[in-house]
XYZ file of C-alpha atoms in Angstrom:
302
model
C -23.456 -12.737 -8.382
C -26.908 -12.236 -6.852
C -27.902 -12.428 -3.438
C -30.738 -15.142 -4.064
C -27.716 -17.808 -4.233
C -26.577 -17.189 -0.717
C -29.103 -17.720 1.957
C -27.549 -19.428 4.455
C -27.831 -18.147 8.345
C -25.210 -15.908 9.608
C -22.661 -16.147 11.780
C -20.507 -14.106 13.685
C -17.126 -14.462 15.406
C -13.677 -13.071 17.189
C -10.623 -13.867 15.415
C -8.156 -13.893 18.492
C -4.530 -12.875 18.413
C -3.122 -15.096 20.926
C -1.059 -12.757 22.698
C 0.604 -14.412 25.885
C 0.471 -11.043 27.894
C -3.677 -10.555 27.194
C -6.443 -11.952 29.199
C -7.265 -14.563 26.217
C -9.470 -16.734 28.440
C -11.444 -13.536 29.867
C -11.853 -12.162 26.295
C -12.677 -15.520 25.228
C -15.199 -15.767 27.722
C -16.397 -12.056 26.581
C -17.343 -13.524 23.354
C -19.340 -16.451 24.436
C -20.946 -14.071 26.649
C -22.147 -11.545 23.606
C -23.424 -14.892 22.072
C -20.863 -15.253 19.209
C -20.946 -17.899 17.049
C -17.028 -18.340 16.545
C -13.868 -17.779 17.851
C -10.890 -18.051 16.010
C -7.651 -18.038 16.820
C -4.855 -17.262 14.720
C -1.971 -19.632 14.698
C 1.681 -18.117 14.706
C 3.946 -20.105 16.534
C 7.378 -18.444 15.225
C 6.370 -15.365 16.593
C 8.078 -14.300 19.973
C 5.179 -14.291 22.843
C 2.350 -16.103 21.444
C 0.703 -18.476 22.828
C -0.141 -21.930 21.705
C -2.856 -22.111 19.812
C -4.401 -25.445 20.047
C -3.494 -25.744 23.941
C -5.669 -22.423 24.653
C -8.138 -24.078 22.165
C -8.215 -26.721 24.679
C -8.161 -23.632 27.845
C -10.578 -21.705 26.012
C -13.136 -24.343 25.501
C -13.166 -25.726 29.229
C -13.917 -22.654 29.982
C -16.775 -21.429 27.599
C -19.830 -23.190 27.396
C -21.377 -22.473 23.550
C -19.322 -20.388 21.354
C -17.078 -22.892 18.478
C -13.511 -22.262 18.546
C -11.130 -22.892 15.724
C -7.534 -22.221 14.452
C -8.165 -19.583 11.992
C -5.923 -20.554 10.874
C -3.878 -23.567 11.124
C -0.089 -23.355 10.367
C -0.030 -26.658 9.027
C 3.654 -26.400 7.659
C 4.227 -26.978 11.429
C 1.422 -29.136 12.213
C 1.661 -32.707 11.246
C -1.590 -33.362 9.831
C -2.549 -37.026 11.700
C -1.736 -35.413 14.736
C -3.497 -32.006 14.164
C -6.285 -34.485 13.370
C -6.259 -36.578 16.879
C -5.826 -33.167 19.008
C -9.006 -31.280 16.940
C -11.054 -34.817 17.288
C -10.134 -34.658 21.139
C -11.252 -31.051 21.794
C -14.302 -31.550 19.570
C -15.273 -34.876 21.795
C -14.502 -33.110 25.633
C -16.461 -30.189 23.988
C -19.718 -31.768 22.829
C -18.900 -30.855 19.118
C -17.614 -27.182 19.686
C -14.661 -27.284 17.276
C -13.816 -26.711 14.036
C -10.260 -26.584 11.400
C -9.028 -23.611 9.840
C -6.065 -24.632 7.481
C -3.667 -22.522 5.985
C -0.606 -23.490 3.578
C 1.764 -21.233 5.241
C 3.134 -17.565 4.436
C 6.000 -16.762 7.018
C 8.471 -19.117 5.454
C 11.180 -17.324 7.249
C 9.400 -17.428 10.487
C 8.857 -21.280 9.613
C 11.868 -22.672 8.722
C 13.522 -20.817 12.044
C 11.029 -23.286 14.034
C 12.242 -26.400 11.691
C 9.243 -26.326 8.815
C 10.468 -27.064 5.544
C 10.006 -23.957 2.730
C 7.825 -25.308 -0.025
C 7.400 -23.276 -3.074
C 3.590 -21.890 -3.979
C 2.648 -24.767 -5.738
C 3.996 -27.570 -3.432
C 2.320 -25.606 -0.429
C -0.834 -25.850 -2.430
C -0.263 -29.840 -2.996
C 0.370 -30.064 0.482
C -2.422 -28.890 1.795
C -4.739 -30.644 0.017
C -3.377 -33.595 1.066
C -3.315 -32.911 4.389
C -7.295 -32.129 4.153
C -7.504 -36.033 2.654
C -5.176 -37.220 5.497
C -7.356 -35.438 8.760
C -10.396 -36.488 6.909
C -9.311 -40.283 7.021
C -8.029 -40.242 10.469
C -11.416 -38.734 11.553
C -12.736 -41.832 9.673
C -13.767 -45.255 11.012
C -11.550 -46.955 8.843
C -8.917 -49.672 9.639
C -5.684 -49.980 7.949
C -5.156 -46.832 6.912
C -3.149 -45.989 3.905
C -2.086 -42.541 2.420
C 1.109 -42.067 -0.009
C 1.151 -38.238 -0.975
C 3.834 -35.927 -2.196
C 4.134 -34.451 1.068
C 2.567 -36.855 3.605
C 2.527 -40.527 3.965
C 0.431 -42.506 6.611
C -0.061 -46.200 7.232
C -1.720 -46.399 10.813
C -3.443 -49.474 11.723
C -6.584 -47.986 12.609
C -8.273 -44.324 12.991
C -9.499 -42.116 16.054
C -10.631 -40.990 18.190
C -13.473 -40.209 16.003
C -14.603 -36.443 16.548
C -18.292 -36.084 18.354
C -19.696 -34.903 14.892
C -18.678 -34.137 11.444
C -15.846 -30.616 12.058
C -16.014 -28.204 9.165
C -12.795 -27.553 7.538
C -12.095 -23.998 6.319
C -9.006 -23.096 4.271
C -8.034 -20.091 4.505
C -6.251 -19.018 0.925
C -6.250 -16.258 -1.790
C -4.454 -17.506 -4.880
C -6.917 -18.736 -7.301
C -5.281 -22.099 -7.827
C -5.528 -22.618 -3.444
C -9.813 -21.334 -4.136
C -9.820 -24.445 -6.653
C -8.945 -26.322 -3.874
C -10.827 -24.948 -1.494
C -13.795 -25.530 -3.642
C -12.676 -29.194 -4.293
C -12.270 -30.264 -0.921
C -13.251 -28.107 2.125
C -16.043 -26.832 3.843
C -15.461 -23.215 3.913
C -12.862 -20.327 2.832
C -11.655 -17.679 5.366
C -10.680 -14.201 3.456
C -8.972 -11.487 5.455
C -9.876 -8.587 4.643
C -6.240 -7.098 4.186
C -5.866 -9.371 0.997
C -8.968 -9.990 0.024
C -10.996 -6.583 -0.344
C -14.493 -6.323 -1.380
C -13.241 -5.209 -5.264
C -11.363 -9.589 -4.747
C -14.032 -10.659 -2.987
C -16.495 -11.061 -6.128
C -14.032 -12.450 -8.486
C -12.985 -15.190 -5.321
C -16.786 -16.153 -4.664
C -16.880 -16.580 -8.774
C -13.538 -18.863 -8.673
C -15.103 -20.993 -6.109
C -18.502 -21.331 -7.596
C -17.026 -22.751 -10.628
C -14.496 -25.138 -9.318
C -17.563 -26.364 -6.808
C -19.771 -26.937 -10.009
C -17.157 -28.459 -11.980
C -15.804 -30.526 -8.671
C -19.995 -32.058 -8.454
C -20.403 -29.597 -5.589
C -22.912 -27.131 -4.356
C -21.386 -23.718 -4.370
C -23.793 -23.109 -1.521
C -22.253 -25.557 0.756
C -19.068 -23.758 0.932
C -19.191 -21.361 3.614
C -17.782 -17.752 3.309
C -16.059 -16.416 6.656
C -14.608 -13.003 6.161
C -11.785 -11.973 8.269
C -12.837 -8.029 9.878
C -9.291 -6.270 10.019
C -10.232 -2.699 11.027
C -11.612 -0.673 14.114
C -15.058 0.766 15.574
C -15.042 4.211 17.283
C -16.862 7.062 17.290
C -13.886 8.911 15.154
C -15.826 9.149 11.575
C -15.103 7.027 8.350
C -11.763 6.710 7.547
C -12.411 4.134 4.813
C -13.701 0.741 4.431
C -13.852 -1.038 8.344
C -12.465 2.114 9.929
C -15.326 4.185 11.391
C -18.216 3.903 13.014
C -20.767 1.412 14.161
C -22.912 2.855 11.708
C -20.795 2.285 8.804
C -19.680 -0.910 10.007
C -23.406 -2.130 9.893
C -23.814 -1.258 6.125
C -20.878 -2.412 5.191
C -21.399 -5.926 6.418
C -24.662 -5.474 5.432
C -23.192 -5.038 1.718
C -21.159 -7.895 2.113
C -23.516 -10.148 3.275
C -26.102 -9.560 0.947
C -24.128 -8.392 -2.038
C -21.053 -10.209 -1.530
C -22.380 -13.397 -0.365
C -20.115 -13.636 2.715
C -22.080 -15.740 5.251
C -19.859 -15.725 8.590
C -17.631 -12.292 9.884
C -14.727 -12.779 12.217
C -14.088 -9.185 13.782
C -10.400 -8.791 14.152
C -9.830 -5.623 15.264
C -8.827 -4.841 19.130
C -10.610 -6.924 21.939
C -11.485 -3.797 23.334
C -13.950 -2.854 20.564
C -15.643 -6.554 21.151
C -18.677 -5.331 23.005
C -19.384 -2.518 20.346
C -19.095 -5.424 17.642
C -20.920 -8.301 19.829
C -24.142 -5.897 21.112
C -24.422 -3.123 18.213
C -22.765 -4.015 15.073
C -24.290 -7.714 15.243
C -27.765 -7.349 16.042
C -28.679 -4.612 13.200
C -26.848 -6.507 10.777
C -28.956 -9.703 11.547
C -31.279 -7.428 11.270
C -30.834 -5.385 8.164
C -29.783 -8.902 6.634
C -32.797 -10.443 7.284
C -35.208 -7.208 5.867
C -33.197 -6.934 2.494
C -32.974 -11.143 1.895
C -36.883 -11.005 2.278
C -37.183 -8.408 -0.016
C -34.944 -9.793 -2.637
C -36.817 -13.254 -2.175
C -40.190 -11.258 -3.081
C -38.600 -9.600 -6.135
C -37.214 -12.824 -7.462
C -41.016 -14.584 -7.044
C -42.283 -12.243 -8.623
């Protein structure tokens, strides 16, 4: 992989752990403030004290005014697809355009079936997710009559809508190579915690989706690349990769940006450590970015 093939700006984000008992709307607020790009927020609604994630979408975006907010992501075993579609469509519309879908298949099976999901096996959770992609796609439509007869879903509404303000990227967040195939085949985007998907994965994912993108008729470089940040900034020295430093953090985004080809972080770490992220880490990295993509550019002219 060479940097040359991913260009595209960068982004940055919070990915939010919607805990009931924190100030989510202040934070939230926080990162609009710093002039983040995203926020996403994670989606576990099995799990004892969290809240809601698409109604503090909703909270969070009435009262923000620029940053894009997202489920990063969805937990679609326990989100009907057509109506995940018409709540995403209505945020995006009372938001001017300010939303966008992170899907996932599901992982917590336990955790889901306690809250009445169904436990699908690997490959059905794969099946069903790209179907529900083609199902949120056509209710986003301006179709009439709408038809869809999957494995897993089945729709036959008599007409679409609301229609969202503007076309809302979907990201998938997966890791198998089979759920990067789809990816690649049918979404906008992959999210890639950082927990699964280390930087030794992260080459060998961007090369799965490249290939299923070319062989799908798609440009590789329309996929974006959002890497989940699982670690912590302080002052305390390395203590390996996303533990340490602002310093370190800035070269090893840096790295991943330009070697890597990730386009868009998500910092996950504690909300406390948002300012360090937002007003040090960010800046020198755009920075930094921007100095070693122009050199590159020159090297490959000449």
């Amino acid at each position: 992989m060479t940097a040359i093939r991913y260009r595209r700006q960068l982004r940055f984000g919070l990915s939010l752990a919607p805990d009931a008992a924190a100030p989510l709307v202040r934070i939230a607020q926080d990162a609009d403030r710093y002039g983040l790009d995203y926020l996403g927020i994670r989606d576990h609604p099995y799990q004892r004290g969290t809240a809601d994630t698409p109604t503090l979408m909703a909270t969070v975006l009435a009262a923000t005014t620029r940053i894009r907010v997202l489920p990063a992501v969805a937990c679609l075993p326990l989100r009907p697809p057509a109506v995940l579609a018409k709540a995403i469509a209505t945020m995006d519309r009372s938001s001017g355009g300010r939303v966008a879908l992170g899907l996932g298949a599901g992982t917590s099976w336990d955790g889901i079936e306690t809250y009445g999901g169904v436990r699908l096996a690997p490959g059905g959770a794969r099946r069903a997710l790209e179907e529900a992609v083609q199902v949120i796609r056509l209710h986003w439509s301006d179709q009439h009559g709408l038809r869809f007869q999957g494995e897993h879903y089945r729709t036959a509404a008599s007409q679409a809508g609301p229609a969202p303000a503007g076309q809302i990227p979907i990201w998938l967040g997966v890791t198998g190579p089979e759920s990067l195939r789809v990816a690649a085949r049918v979404a906008d985007g992959w999210i890639a915690p950082s927990s699964r998907v280390p930087p030794k994965r992260l080459a060998e994912g961007q090369r799965r989706i490249d290939e299923a993108a070319a062989s799908a008729g798609r440009n590789p470089f329309d996929i974006r690349r959002v890497y989940v940040l699982e670690g912590s900034i302080d002052g305390r020295g390395s203590r390996g990769f996303l533990h340490g430093p602002p310093r370190q953090w800035i070269y090893e985004l840096t790295e991943l940006a330009v070697g890597h080809g990730v386009d868009a972080f998500l910092f996950g770490g504690h909300p406390d450590q948002l300012p360090a992220f937002a007003l040090e880490v960010v800046p020198a990295v755009r920075e930094q970015v921007a100095r070693e993509r122009a050199v590159t550019a020159v090297k490959h002219r000449s």
